[in-house]
CSV table of C-alpha atoms and ligand atoms in Angstrom, one decimal:
chain,number,residue,atom,x,y,z
P,1,UNK,CA,88.9,125.8,83.1
P,2,UNK,CA,88.0,125.7,79.4
P,3,UNK,CA,85.4,128.2,78.1
P,4,UNK,CA,83.1,125.3,77.4
P,5,UNK,CA,83.3,124.0,81.0
P,6,UNK,CA,83.0,127.5,82.4
P,7,UNK,CA,79.8,128.0,80.4
P,8,UNK,CA,78.4,124.7,81.6
P,9,UNK,CA,79.2,125.5,85.2
P,10,UNK,CA,77.5,128.9,85.0
P,11,UNK,CA,74.4,127.3,83.5
P,12,UNK,CA,74.5,124.8,86.4
P,13,UNK,CA,74.8,127.6,89.0
P,14,UNK,CA,71.9,129.5,87.5
P,15,UNK,CA,69.7,126.4,87.5
P,16,UNK,CA,70.7,125.7,91.1
P,17,UNK,CA,69.7,129.2,92.2
P,18,UNK,CA,66.3,128.9,90.4
P,19,UNK,CA,65.5,125.6,92.0
P,20,UNK,CA,66.8,126.9,95.4
P,21,UNK,CA,63.8,129.3,95.5
P,22,UNK,CA,61.5,126.3,96.0
P,23,UNK,CA,63.7,123.7,97.7
P,24,UNK,CA,66.6,123.7,100.1
P,25,UNK,CA,69.7,123.1,97.9
P,26,UNK,CA,72.3,125.7,98.9
P,27,UNK,CA,73.1,128.5,101.2
P,28,UNK,CA,74.9,130.4,98.4
P,29,UNK,CA,73.0,133.3,97.0
P,30,UNK,CA,74.8,134.2,93.7
P,31,UNK,CA,76.4,132.5,90.7
P,32,UNK,CA,79.8,133.9,91.9
P,33,UNK,CA,79.4,132.4,95.3
P,34,UNK,CA,78.4,129.0,93.9
P,35,UNK,CA,81.4,129.2,91.5
P,36,UNK,CA,83.9,130.1,94.2
P,37,UNK,CA,82.7,128.1,97.2
P,38,UNK,CA,81.4,125.0,95.6
P,39,UNK,CA,82.3,124.5,91.9
P,40,UNK,CA,86.0,125.4,92.2
P,41,UNK,CA,86.4,123.4,95.4
P,42,UNK,CA,84.8,120.4,93.6
P,43,UNK,CA,87.0,120.7,90.5
P,44,UNK,CA,90.1,120.9,92.6
P,45,UNK,CA,89.8,117.3,93.8
P,46,UNK,CA,89.9,115.9,90.3
P,47,UNK,CA,93.7,115.6,90.8
P,48,UNK,CA,93.1,112.8,93.4
P,49,UNK,CA,90.8,110.7,91.3
P,50,UNK,CA,91.7,108.0,88.7
P,51,UNK,CA,90.7,108.6,85.1
P,52,UNK,CA,88.5,106.4,83.0
P,53,UNK,CA,86.9,104.3,85.7
P,54,UNK,CA,83.8,104.6,87.9
P,55,UNK,CA,83.5,107.1,90.7
P,56,UNK,CA,80.7,107.4,93.3
P,57,UNK,CA,79.9,110.7,95.0
P,58,UNK,CA,78.3,109.7,98.3
P,59,UNK,CA,75.7,112.3,99.6
P,60,UNK,CA,76.0,114.4,96.4
P,61,UNK,CA,73.2,116.8,97.5
P,62,UNK,CA,73.0,119.5,94.9
P,63,UNK,CA,75.8,117.8,93.0
P,64,UNK,CA,79.0,118.7,94.8
P,65,UNK,CA,81.6,117.5,94.0
P,66,UNK,CA,80.3,115.0,91.5
P,67,UNK,CA,78.6,117.1,88.9
P,68,UNK,CA,81.4,119.6,88.2
P,69,UNK,CA,83.9,116.7,88.2
P,70,UNK,CA,81.7,114.7,85.7
P,71,UNK,CA,81.6,117.8,83.4
P,72,UNK,CA,85.4,118.1,83.7
P,73,UNK,CA,86.1,114.3,83.3
P,74,UNK,CA,83.9,113.1,80.4
P,75,UNK,CA,85.9,109.8,80.2
P,76,UNK,CA,85.0,108.8,83.7
P,77,UNK,CA,81.6,107.5,84.8
P,78,UNK,CA,80.0,109.2,87.9
P,79,UNK,CA,77.3,107.9,90.1
P,80,UNK,CA,75.7,110.7,92.2
P,81,UNK,CA,74.1,109.1,95.2
P,82,UNK,CA,71.8,110.8,97.7
P,83,UNK,CA,69.4,109.7,100.4
P,84,UNK,CA,66.9,112.5,99.6
P,85,UNK,CA,64.6,111.9,96.6
P,86,UNK,CA,64.0,115.5,95.8
P,87,UNK,CA,67.8,116.2,95.6
P,88,UNK,CA,68.2,113.2,93.2
P,89,UNK,CA,65.4,114.7,91.0
P,90,UNK,CA,67.4,118.0,90.9
P,91,UNK,CA,70.6,116.1,90.1
P,92,UNK,CA,68.8,114.4,87.2
P,93,UNK,CA,67.5,117.7,85.9
P,94,UNK,CA,70.9,119.3,86.1
P,95,UNK,CA,72.6,116.3,84.4
P,96,UNK,CA,70.1,116.5,81.5
P,97,UNK,CA,70.4,120.3,81.2
P,98,UNK,CA,74.2,120.0,80.9
P,99,UNK,CA,74.0,117.0,78.6
P,100,UNK,CA,76.3,114.8,80.8
P,101,UNK,CA,76.0,111.3,79.5
P,102,UNK,CA,78.6,110.0,82.0
P,103,UNK,CA,76.4,110.6,85.0
P,104,UNK,CA,73.9,108.3,86.8
P,105,UNK,CA,71.8,109.7,89.7
P,106,UNK,CA,70.7,107.2,92.4
P,107,UNK,CA,68.3,107.7,95.3
P,108,UNK,CA,69.4,105.5,98.2
P,109,UNK,CA,71.7,105.1,101.3
P,110,UNK,CA,75.3,104.2,100.8
P,111,UNK,CA,75.4,101.8,103.8
P,112,UNK,CA,72.4,99.9,102.4
P,113,UNK,CA,73.6,99.8,98.8
P,114,UNK,CA,77.0,98.6,99.9
P,115,UNK,CA,75.4,95.3,101.0
P,116,UNK,CA,74.3,94.6,97.4
P,117,UNK,CA,76.8,92.6,95.1
P,118,UNK,CA,76.4,95.1,92.3
P,119,UNK,CA,77.5,98.0,94.5
P,120,UNK,CA,79.9,96.4,97.0
P,121,UNK,CA,83.5,97.1,96.0
P,122,UNK,CA,82.3,98.2,92.5
P,123,UNK,CA,83.9,101.6,92.2
P,124,UNK,CA,87.5,102.8,91.4
P,125,UNK,CA,86.9,105.7,93.7
P,126,UNK,CA,84.4,107.2,96.2
P,127,UNK,CA,84.4,110.9,96.9
P,128,UNK,CA,82.4,112.8,99.5
P,129,UNK,CA,82.0,116.3,100.8
P,130,UNK,CA,80.1,117.6,103.9
P,131,UNK,CA,78.3,114.4,104.7
P,132,UNK,CA,79.7,113.2,108.1
P,133,UNK,CA,82.7,113.1,110.3
P,134,UNK,CA,85.5,111.0,108.8
P,135,UNK,CA,85.2,108.0,111.1
P,136,UNK,CA,81.5,107.6,110.2
P,137,UNK,CA,81.9,108.6,106.6
P,138,UNK,CA,84.6,106.0,106.1
P,139,UNK,CA,82.1,103.2,106.8
P,140,UNK,CA,79.6,104.7,104.3
P,141,UNK,CA,82.2,105.0,101.5
P,142,UNK,CA,85.1,102.5,101.8
P,143,UNK,CA,82.9,99.4,101.3
P,144,UNK,CA,81.9,100.8,97.9
P,145,UNK,CA,85.5,101.0,96.7
P,146,UNK,CA,87.4,98.1,95.0
P,147,UNK,CA,90.7,97.0,96.5
P,148,UNK,CA,93.2,99.1,94.5
P,149,UNK,CA,90.8,102.0,94.5
P,150,UNK,CA,90.8,105.3,96.5
P,151,UNK,CA,88.5,107.1,98.9
P,152,UNK,CA,88.7,110.9,98.9
P,153,UNK,CA,87.0,112.8,101.7
P,154,UNK,CA,86.9,116.6,101.2
P,155,UNK,CA,87.5,118.4,104.4
P,156,UNK,CA,88.5,121.8,106.0
P,157,UNK,CA,92.2,122.7,106.0
P,158,UNK,CA,92.5,121.8,109.7
P,159,UNK,CA,91.3,118.2,109.5
P,160,UNK,CA,94.4,116.5,110.9
P,161,UNK,CA,92.7,115.5,114.2
P,162,UNK,CA,89.6,114.2,112.4
P,163,UNK,CA,91.8,112.2,110.1
P,164,UNK,CA,93.8,110.7,113.0
P,165,UNK,CA,90.6,109.8,114.8
P,166,UNK,CA,89.5,107.9,111.7
P,167,UNK,CA,92.7,105.9,111.3
P,168,UNK,CA,91.2,102.8,113.1
P,169,UNK,CA,88.0,102.8,111.0
P,170,UNK,CA,90.0,103.1,107.7
P,171,UNK,CA,92.3,100.3,108.7
P,172,UNK,CA,89.4,98.1,109.8
P,173,UNK,CA,87.5,98.7,106.5
P,174,UNK,CA,90.5,97.8,104.3
P,175,UNK,CA,92.1,101.2,103.6
P,176,UNK,CA,95.0,101.4,106.1
P,177,UNK,CA,97.2,103.8,104.2
P,178,UNK,CA,96.0,107.4,103.9
P,179,UNK,CA,97.4,110.9,103.6
P,180,UNK,CA,96.0,114.4,104.2
P,181,UNK,CA,96.5,116.5,101.1
P,182,UNK,CA,96.3,120.3,101.2
P,183,UNK,CA,94.9,122.1,98.2
P,184,UNK,CA,93.6,125.6,97.3
P,185,UNK,CA,90.5,126.7,95.4
P,186,UNK,CA,89.9,130.4,94.6
P,187,UNK,CA,92.4,131.4,97.3
P,188,UNK,CA,90.8,129.3,100.1
P,189,UNK,CA,92.8,126.4,101.7
P,190,UNK,CA,91.1,123.0,102.0
P,191,UNK,CA,92.3,119.4,102.7
P,192,UNK,CA,91.4,116.1,101.2
P,193,UNK,CA,91.9,112.8,103.1
P,194,UNK,CA,93.1,110.4,100.4
P,195,UNK,CA,92.9,106.7,101.5
P,196,UNK,CA,94.1,103.8,99.3
P,197,UNK,CA,92.0,100.7,99.6
P,198,UNK,CA,94.3,97.7,99.7
P,199,UNK,CA,92.2,95.0,101.3
P,200,UNK,CA,88.6,93.8,101.0
P,201,UNK,CA,86.1,95.2,103.6
P,202,UNK,CA,85.3,92.4,106.0
P,203,UNK,CA,81.8,90.9,106.1
P,204,UNK,CA,79.5,92.7,108.6
P,205,UNK,CA,80.5,96.2,107.3
P,206,UNK,CA,78.9,98.6,106.8
P,207,UNK,CA,76.6,98.2,109.7
P,208,UNK,CA,73.2,99.8,110.0
P,209,UNK,CA,73.3,103.6,110.1
P,210,UNK,CA,71.9,103.8,113.6
P,211,UNK,CA,74.9,101.6,114.8
P,212,UNK,CA,77.5,103.5,112.7
P,213,UNK,CA,76.2,106.8,114.2
P,214,UNK,CA,76.0,105.5,117.8
P,215,UNK,CA,79.3,103.7,117.8
P,216,UNK,CA,81.7,105.0,115.1
P,217,UNK,CA,84.5,102.5,114.6
P,218,UNK,CA,87.3,103.2,117.0
P,219,UNK,CA,90.0,101.4,119.0
B,301,SAM,N1,78.0,116.9,99.1
B,301,SAM,C1,77.1,118.0,99.0
B,301,SAM,C2,77.8,119.3,99.2
B,301,SAM,O1,79.0,119.3,99.6
B,301,SAM,O2,77.2,120.4,99.0
B,301,SAM,C3,75.9,117.8,99.9
B,301,SAM,C4,76.1,117.9,101.4
B,301,SAM,S1,74.7,117.8,102.3
B,301,SAM,C5,75.1,118.6,103.8
B,301,SAM,C6,74.7,116.1,102.8
B,301,SAM,C7,74.0,115.2,101.8
B,301,SAM,O3,74.3,113.8,102.1
B,301,SAM,C8,72.5,115.3,102.0
B,301,SAM,O4,71.9,115.6,100.7
B,301,SAM,C9,72.0,113.9,102.5
B,301,SAM,O5,70.8,113.5,102.0
B,301,SAM,C10,73.1,113.0,102.0
B,301,SAM,N2,73.4,111.8,102.8
B,301,SAM,C11,73.5,111.7,104.1
B,301,SAM,N3,73.7,110.4,104.5
B,301,SAM,C12,73.7,109.7,103.4
B,301,SAM,C13,73.8,108.3,103.2
B,301,SAM,N4,74.0,107.4,104.2
B,301,SAM,N5,73.8,107.8,101.9
B,301,SAM,C14,73.5,108.7,100.9
B,301,SAM,N6,73.4,110.0,101.1
B,301,SAM,C15,73.5,110.5,102.3
């Protein structure tokens, strides 16, 4: 990490802790903990993302992984999406405090926005962490990605079974080819499921959230 990026990330962590006193943003209690558990994990997945295009972070919450990635990749446009308005207000405050001109913060639900022409298959990549199990998450994220783009789901190191369970959903949504990539951040092992979108998502997907949740796509 460059000294400039490191200073920005510390400023972000301090702001997050201050706002966490009045709203529920993170379970982390110190700048060191935020840096180790959240920021370094977020930055580590930059290696799976294309440079120079548009990336959507689905369910960004307090900004992970999208905000650190946007600070590290100024040539790439990031859309930080969340279904909770207060979290989006925090994301806007953090973006402005860090002076990130490559970030747009949007309040909304992924599965609803993906039905709009300006959102559907509009991104070079979708990334997401700690939002839903992969079979469900795939239906929230893959429809937003262009054919030729990539969906990156940040998971625990032992996610092989979850990835296998999502194979049908990924194939159905247009991303039949995927791999589970192990990586490390601050000495902790994680995995990213990296799915290449090669076909358009069929009409009728994503379904309404109640349906996605009740009947995740499976064979
Ligand atoms: N990605 C962040 C992280 O790793 O710390 C936040 C994780 S938090 C547990 C999950 C977030 O996903 C919440 O802020 C929630 O509002 C958002 N979310 C859940 N379903 C969503 C959907 N369908 N569309 C957009 N955001 C969603």
